[in-house]
Short mmCIF file of C-alpha atoms (C1' of nucleotides) in Angstrom, two decimals:
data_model
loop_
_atom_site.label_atom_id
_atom_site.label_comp_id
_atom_site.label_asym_id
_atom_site.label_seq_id
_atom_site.Cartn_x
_atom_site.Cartn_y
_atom_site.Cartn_z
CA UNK A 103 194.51 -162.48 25.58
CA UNK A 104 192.39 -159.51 25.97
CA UNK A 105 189.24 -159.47 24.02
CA UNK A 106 189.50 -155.62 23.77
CA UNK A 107 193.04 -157.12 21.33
CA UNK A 108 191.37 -159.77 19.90
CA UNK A 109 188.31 -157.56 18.20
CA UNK A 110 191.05 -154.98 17.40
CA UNK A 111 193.28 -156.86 15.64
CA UNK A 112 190.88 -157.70 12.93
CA UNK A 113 189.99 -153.74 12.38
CA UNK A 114 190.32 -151.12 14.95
CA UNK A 115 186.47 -150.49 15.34
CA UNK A 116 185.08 -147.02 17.33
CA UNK A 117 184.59 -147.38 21.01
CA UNK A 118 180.82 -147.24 20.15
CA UNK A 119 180.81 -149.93 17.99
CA UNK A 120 183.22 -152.04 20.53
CA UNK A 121 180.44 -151.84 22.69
CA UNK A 122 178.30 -153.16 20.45
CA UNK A 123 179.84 -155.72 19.78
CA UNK A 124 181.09 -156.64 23.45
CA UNK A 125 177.88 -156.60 24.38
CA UNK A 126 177.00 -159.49 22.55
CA UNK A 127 179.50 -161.73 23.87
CA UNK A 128 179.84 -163.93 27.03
CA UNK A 129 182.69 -165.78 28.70
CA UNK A 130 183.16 -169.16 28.66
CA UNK A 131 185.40 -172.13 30.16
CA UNK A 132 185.96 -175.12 29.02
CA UNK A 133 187.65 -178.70 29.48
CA UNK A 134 190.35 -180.38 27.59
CA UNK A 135 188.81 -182.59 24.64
CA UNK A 136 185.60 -180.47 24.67
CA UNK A 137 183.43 -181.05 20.86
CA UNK A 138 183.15 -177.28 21.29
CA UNK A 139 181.08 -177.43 17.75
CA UNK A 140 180.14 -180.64 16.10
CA UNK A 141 180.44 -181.67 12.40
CA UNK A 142 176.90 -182.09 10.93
CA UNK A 143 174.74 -179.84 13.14
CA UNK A 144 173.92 -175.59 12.02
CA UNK A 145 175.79 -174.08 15.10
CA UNK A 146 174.64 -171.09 16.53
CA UNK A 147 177.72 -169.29 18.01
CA UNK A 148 180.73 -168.58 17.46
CA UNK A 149 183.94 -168.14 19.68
CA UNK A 150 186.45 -165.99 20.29
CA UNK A 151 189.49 -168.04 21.97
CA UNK A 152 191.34 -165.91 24.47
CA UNK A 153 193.36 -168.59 25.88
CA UNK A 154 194.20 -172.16 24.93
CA UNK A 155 194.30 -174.20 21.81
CA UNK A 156 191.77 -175.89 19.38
CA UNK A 157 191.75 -178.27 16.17
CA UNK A 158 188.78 -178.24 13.60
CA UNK A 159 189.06 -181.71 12.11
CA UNK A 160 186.60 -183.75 9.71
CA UNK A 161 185.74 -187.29 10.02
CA UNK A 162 187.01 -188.69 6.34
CA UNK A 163 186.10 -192.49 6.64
CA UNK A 164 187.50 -194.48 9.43
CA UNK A 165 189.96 -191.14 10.56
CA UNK A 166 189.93 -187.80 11.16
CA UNK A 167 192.00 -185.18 8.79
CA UNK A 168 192.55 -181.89 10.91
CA UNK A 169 192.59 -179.10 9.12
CA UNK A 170 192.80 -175.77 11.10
CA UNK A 171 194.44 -175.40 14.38
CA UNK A 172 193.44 -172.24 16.67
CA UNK A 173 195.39 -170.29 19.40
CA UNK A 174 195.04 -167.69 21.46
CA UNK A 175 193.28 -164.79 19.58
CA UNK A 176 191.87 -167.02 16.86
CA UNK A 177 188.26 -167.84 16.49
CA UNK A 178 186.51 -171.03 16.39
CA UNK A 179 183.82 -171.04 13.58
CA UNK A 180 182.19 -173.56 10.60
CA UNK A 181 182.89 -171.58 7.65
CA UNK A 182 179.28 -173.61 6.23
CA UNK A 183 177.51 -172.50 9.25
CA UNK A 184 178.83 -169.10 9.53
CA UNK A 185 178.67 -168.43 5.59
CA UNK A 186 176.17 -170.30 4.14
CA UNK A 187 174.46 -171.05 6.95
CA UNK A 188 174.49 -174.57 6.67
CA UNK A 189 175.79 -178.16 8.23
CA UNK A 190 178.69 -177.80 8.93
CA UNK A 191 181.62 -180.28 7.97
CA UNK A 192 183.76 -179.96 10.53
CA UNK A 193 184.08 -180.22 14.58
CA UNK A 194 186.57 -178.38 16.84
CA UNK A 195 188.03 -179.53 19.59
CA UNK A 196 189.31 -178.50 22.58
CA UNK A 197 192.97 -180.06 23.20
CA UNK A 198 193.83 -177.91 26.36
CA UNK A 199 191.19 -176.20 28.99
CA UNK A 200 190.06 -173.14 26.91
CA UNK A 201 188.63 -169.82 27.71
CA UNK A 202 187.05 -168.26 25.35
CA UNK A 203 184.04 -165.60 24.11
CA UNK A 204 181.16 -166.97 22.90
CA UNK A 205 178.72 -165.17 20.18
CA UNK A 206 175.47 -165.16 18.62
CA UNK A 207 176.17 -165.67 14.70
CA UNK A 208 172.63 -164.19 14.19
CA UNK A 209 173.11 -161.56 16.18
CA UNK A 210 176.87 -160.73 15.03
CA UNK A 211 175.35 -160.44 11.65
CA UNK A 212 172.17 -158.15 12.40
CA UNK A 213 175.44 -155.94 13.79
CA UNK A 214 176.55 -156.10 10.51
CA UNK A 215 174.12 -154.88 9.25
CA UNK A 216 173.38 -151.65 11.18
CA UNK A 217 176.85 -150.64 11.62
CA UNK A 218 179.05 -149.56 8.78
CA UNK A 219 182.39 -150.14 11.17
CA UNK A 220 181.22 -153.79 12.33
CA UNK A 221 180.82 -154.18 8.68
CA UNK A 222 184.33 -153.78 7.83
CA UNK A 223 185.20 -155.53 10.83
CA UNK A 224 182.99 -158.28 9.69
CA UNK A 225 184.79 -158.00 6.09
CA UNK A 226 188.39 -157.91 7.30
CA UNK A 227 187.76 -160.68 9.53
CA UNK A 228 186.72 -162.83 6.35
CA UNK A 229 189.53 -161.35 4.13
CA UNK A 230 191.92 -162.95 6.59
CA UNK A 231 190.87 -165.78 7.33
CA UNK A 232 190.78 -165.49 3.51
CA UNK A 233 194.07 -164.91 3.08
CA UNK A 234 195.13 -167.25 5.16
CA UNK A 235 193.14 -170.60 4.17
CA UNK A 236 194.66 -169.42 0.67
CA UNK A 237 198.17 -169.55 2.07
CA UNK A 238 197.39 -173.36 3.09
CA UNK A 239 196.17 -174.54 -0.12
CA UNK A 240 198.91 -172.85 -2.18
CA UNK A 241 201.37 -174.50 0.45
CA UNK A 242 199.63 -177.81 0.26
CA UNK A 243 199.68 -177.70 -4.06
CA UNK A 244 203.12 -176.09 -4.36
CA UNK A 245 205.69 -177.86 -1.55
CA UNK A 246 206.52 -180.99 -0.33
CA UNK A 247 205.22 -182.39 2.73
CA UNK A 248 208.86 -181.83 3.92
CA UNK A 249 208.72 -178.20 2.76
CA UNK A 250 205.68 -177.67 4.57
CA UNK A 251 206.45 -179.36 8.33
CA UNK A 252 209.90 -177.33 8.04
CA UNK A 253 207.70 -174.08 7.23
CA UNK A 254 205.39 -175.08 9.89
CA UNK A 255 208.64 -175.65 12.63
CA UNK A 256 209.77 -172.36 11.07
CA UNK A 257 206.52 -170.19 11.73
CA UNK A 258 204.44 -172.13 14.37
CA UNK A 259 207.25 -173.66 16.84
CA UNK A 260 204.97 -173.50 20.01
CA UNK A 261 202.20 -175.88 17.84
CA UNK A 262 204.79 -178.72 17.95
CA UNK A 263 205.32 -178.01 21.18
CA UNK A 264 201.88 -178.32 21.99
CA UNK A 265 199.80 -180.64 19.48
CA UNK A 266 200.17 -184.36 19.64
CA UNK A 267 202.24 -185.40 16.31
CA UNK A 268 199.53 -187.62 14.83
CA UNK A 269 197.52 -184.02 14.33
CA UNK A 270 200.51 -182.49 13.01
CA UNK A 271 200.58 -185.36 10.65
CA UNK A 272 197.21 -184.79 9.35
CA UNK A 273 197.44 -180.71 9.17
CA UNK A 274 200.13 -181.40 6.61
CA UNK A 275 198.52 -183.43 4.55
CA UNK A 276 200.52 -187.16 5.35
CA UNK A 277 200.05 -189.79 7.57
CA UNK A 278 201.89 -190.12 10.80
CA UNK A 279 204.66 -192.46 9.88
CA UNK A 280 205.74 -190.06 6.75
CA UNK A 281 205.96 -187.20 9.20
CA UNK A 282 208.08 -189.64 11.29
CA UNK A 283 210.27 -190.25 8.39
CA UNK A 284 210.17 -186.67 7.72
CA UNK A 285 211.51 -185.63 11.44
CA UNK A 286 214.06 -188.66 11.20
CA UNK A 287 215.69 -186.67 8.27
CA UNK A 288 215.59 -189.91 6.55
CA UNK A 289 214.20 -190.00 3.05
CA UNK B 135 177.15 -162.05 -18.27
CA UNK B 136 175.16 -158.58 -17.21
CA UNK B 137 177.42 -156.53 -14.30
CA UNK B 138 174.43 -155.92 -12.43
CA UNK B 139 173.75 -159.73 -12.19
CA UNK B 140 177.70 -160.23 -11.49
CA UNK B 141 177.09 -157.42 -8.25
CA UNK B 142 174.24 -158.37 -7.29
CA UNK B 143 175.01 -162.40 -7.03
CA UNK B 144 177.16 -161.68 -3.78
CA UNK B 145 174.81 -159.17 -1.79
CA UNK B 146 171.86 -157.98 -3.30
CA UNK B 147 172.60 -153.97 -3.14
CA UNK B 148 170.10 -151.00 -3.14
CA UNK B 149 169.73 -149.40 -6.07
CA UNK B 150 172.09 -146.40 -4.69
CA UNK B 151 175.14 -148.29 -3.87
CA UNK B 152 174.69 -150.09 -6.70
CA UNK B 153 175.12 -146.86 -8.84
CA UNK B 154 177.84 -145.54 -6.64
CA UNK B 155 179.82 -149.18 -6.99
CA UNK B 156 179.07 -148.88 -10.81
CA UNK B 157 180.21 -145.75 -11.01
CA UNK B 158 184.20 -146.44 -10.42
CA UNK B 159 183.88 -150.16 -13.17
CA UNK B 160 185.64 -149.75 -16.33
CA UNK B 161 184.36 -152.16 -19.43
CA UNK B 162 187.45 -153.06 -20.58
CA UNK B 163 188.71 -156.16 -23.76
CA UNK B 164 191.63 -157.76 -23.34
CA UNK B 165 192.99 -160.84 -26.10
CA UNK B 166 193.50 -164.56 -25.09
CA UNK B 167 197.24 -164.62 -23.15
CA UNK B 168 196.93 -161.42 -21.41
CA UNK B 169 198.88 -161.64 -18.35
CA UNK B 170 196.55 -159.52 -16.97
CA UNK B 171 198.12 -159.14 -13.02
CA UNK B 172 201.57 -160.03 -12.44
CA UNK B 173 203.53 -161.73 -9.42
CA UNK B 174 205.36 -159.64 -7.59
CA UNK B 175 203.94 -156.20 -7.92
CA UNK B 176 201.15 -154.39 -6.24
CA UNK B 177 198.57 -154.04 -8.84
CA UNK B 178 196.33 -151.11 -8.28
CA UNK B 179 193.24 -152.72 -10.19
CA UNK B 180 191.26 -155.98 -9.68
CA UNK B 181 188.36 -156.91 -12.22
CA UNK B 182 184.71 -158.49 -12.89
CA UNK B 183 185.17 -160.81 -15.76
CA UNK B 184 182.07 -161.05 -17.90
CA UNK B 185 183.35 -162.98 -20.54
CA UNK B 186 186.05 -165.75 -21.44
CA UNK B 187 187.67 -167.83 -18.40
CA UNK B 188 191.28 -166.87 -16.98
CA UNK B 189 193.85 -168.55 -14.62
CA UNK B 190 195.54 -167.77 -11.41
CA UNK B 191 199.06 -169.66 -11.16
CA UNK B 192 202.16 -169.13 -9.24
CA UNK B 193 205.59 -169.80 -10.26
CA UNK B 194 207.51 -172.63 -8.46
CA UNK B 195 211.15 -172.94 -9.52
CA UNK B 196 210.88 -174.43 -12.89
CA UNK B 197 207.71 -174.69 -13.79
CA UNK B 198 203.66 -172.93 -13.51
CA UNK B 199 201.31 -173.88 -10.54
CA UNK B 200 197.60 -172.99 -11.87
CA UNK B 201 195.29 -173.17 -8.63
CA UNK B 202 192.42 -170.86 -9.30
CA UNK B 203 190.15 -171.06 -12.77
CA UNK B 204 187.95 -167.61 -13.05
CA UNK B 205 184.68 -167.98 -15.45
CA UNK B 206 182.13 -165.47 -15.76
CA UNK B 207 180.69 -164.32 -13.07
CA UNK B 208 183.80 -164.58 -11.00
CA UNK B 209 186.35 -162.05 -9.93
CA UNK B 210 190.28 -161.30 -10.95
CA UNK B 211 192.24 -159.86 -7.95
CA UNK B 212 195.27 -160.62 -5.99
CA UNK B 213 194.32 -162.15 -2.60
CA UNK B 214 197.72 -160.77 -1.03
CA UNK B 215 197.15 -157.36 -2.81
CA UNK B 216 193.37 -156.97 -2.27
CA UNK B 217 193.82 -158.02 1.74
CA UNK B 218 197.57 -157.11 2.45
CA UNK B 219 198.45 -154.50 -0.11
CA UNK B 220 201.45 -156.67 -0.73
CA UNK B 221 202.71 -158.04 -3.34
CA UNK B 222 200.72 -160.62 -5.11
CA UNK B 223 202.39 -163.93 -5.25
CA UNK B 224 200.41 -165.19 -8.78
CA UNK B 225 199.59 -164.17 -12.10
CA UNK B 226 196.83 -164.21 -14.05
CA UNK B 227 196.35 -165.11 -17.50
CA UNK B 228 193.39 -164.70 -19.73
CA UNK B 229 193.00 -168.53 -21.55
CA UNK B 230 190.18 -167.08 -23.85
CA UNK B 231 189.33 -163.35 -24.65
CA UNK B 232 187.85 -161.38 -22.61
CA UNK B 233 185.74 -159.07 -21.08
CA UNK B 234 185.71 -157.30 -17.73
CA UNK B 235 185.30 -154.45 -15.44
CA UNK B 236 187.78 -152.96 -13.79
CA UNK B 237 188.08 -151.32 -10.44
CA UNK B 238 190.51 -149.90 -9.19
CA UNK B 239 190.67 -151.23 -5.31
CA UNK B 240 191.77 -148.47 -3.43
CA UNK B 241 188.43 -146.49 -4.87
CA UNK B 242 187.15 -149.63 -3.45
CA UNK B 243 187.80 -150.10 -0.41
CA UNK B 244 187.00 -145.64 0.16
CA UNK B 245 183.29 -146.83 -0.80
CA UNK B 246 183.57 -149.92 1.99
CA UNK B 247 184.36 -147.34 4.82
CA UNK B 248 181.23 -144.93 3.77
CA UNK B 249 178.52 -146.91 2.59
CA UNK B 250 177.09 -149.85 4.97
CA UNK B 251 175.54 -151.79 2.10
CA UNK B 252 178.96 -151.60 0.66
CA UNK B 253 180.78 -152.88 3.29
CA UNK B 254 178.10 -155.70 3.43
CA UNK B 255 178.95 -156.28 -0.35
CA UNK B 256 182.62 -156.79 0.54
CA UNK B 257 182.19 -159.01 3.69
CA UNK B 258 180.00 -160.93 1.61
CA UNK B 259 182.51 -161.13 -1.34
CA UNK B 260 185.42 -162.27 0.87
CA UNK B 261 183.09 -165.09 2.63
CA UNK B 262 182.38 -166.26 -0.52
CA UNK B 263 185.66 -166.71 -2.03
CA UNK B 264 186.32 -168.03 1.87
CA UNK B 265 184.22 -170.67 1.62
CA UNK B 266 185.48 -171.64 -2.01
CA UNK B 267 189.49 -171.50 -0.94
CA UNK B 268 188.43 -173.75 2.30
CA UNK B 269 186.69 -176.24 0.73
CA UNK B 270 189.60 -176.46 -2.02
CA UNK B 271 191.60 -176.81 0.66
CA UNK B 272 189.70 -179.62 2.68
CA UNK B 273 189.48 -181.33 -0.92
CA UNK B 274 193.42 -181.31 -1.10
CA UNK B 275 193.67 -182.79 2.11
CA UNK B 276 190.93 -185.42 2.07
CA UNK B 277 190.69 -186.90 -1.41
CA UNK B 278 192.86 -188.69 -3.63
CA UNK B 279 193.59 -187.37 -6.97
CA UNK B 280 191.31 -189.78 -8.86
CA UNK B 281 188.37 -188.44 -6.29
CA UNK B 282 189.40 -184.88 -6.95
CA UNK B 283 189.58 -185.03 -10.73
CA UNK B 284 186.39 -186.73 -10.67
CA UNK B 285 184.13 -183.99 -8.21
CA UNK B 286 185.75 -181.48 -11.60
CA UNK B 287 184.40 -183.74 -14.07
CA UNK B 288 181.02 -183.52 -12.15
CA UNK B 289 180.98 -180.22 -10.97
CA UNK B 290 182.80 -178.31 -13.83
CA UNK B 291 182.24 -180.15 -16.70
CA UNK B 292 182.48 -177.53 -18.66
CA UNK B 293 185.98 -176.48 -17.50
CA UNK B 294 187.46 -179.61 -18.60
CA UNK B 295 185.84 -178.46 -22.08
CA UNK B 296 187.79 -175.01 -22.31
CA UNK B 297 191.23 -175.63 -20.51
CA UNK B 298 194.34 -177.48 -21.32
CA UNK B 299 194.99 -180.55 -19.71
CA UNK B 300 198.48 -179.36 -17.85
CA UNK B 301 196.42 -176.60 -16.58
CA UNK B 302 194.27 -179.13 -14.92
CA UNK B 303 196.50 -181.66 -13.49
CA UNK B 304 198.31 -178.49 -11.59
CA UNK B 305 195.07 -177.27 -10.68
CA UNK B 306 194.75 -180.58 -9.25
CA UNK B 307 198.02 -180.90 -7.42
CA UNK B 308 199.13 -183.51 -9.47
CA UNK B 309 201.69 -184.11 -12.79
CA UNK B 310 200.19 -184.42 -15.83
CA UNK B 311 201.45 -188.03 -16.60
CA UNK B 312 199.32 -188.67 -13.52
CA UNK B 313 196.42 -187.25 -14.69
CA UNK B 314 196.64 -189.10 -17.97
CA UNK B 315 196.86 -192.33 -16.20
CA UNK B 316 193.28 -191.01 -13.93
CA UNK B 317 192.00 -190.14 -17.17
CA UNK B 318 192.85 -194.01 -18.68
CA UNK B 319 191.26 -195.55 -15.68
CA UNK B 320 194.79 -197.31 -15.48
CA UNK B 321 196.11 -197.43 -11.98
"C1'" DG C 154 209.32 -196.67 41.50
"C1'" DG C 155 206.80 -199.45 38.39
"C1'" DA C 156 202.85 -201.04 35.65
"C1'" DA C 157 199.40 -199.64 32.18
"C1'" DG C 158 198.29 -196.95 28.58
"C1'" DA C 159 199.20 -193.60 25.06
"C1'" DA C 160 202.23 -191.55 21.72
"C1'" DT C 161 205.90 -191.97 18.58
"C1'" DT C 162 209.17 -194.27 15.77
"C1'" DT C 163 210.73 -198.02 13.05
"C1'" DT C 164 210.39 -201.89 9.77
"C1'" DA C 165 208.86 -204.14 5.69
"C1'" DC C 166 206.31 -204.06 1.99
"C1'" DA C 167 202.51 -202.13 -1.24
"C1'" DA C 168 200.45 -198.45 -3.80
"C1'" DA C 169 200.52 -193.90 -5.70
"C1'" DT C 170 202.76 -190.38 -7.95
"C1'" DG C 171 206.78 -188.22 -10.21
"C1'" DT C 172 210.35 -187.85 -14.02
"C1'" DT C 173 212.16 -188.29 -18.48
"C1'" DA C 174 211.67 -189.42 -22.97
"C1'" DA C 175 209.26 -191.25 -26.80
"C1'" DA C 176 204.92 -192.03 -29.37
"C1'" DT C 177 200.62 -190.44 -30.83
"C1'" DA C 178 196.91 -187.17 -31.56
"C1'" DA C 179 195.13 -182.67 -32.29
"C1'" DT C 180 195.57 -177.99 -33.97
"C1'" DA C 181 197.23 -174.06 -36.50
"C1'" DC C 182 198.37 -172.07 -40.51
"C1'" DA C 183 201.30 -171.45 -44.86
"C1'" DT D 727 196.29 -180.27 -48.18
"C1'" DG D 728 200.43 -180.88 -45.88
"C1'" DT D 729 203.72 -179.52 -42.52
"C1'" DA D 730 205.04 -177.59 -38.19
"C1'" DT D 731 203.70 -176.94 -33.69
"C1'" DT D 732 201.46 -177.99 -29.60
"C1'" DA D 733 198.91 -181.06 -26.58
"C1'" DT D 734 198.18 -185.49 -24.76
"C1'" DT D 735 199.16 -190.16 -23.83
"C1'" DT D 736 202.12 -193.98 -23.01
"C1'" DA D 737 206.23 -196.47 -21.32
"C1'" DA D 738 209.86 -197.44 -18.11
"C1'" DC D 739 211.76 -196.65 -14.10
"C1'" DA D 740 212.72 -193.83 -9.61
"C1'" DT D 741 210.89 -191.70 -5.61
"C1'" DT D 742 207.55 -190.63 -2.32
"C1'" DT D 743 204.03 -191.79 0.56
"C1'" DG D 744 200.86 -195.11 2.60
"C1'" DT D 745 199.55 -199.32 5.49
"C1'" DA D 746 199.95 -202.62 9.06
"C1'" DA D 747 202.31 -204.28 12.69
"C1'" DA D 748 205.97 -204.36 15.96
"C1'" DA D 749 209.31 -201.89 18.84
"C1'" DT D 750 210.33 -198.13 21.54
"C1'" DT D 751 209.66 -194.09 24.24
"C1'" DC D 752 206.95 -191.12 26.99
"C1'" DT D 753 203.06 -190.19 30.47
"C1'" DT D 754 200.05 -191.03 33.93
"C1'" DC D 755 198.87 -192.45 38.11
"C1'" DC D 756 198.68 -195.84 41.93
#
DNA sequence: GGAAGAATTTTACAAATGTTAAATAATACA
DNA sequence: TGTATTATTTAACATTTGTAAAATTCTTCC
């Protein structure tokens, strides 16, 4: 994916303030089961992911729960780090080779601060991620692990497609033999 | 709780774009039981509540789903609205009386596009309720019931103080039967 | 092609949570 | 104060989901 479409997408920003931001970013590659960002540690980029596909998972006693998946025009961020700037609680990994744009948090945020338009873009790019995280957790309080892995099949085909099932599994919120069950059709 | 305070927690603003944010708030008393937005309408206004607590739920066939609590300090808006200018899939009801500002969010989101410390104030606003929603989220996914009515008891004491029981135990994904039997210490 | 390893499904049983209805406790208010 | 109403807890049983281990299927790679 382009990055020009990836910044866009957010918030259509001024070809000024494109530059601004482009300037701050530099392509990377990346292997198959890459930590790209590690759970414990204050980060200092960011990542733009222009092609492949990544998990953000946390380590929850002996296993890991996965919580966010990320595809091509997604980003790959700690919400602690980025926010609050602080530890962050999860890791992402890479689970296909990845290219993506890395970014200066620090820097992205002095942007922010000396540019009304990368300030919106900044803000919209919260609101959805926002809106989205919100869409989870209503999801994840309101339906039934069934309702939610035939919403998922539904909305996100390609992720099955691509994501081992034991991720799946944790994304929705059950272990790996209720998703079984779940795909089985038996109850 | 003072409006200035309630601004100025988010993003500390200069004294100008404070006034010109102030400018477009409404003080505004509503009783306990207001429904005060409504699912399935584009509301035009979103609020500052100063005083009393409300609740965010959804309706899911029969019965309520309650997953946000607002106290003072906090804000009152549709996520899908606010972000999406679609309809809002919950309600909110006041559970005490109370007071707020209102603002009405397209005035809003005119003073985001022309004022950079404005814009700053919004980015910072969505983050924030961001990094609430995901770690709500990660909370759903992670922890029992018992470990997630417990982190409320320790975190929120209070809240267990002012709100119904069945409000809680949907708050925390759970029956109310179950909650009880947390409650007990029975399992 | 075939062996080794990884991923997925299945089985059997245990634990957690839900549902319905009844019992008890708390609150509102005539 | 006493009664009606509402909130909360308890009981009994059904359903869902989890755990551990085995069986099966799929991949990888020599």
């Amino acid at each position: 994916m382009i990055i020009d479409n990836i910044i866009n997408k957010i918030y259509t920003l001024p070809a000024a303030s494109l530059e601004l931001l482009k300037a701050q970013l530099h392509l990377v590659h990346y292997p198959k089961g890459t930590l790209l960002l590690k759970a414990n540690i204050i980060e200092e980029s960011m990542y733009f992911l222009s092609k492949g596909i990544a998990r953000a998972f946390a380590t929850v006693g002996d296993d890991e729960v996965t919580f966010y998946f990320g595809q091509e025009g997604d980003f790959i961020f700690s919400i602690n780090t980025y926010i609050a700037g602080q530890k962050s609680y999860e890791s992402f990994e890479l689970l296909e080779p990845c290219e993506l744009y890395e970014i200066n948090v620090a820097h992205l945020k002095e942007l922010y601060e000396i540019d009304v338009h990368l300030a919106n873009w900044g803000r919209k790019f919260a609101e959805q991620e926002l809106l989205r995280t919100e869409q989870r957790l209503i999801a994840m309080q309101c339906k039934t692990a069934q309702e939610r892995y035939h919403d998922l099949l539904e909305n996100e085909p390609e992720l099955l497609q691509r994501v081992q099932l034991g991720h799946i599994a944790s994304y929705l919120g059950i272990s790996q033999v209720s998703l079984s069950r779940i795909r089985a059709d038996r109850r």
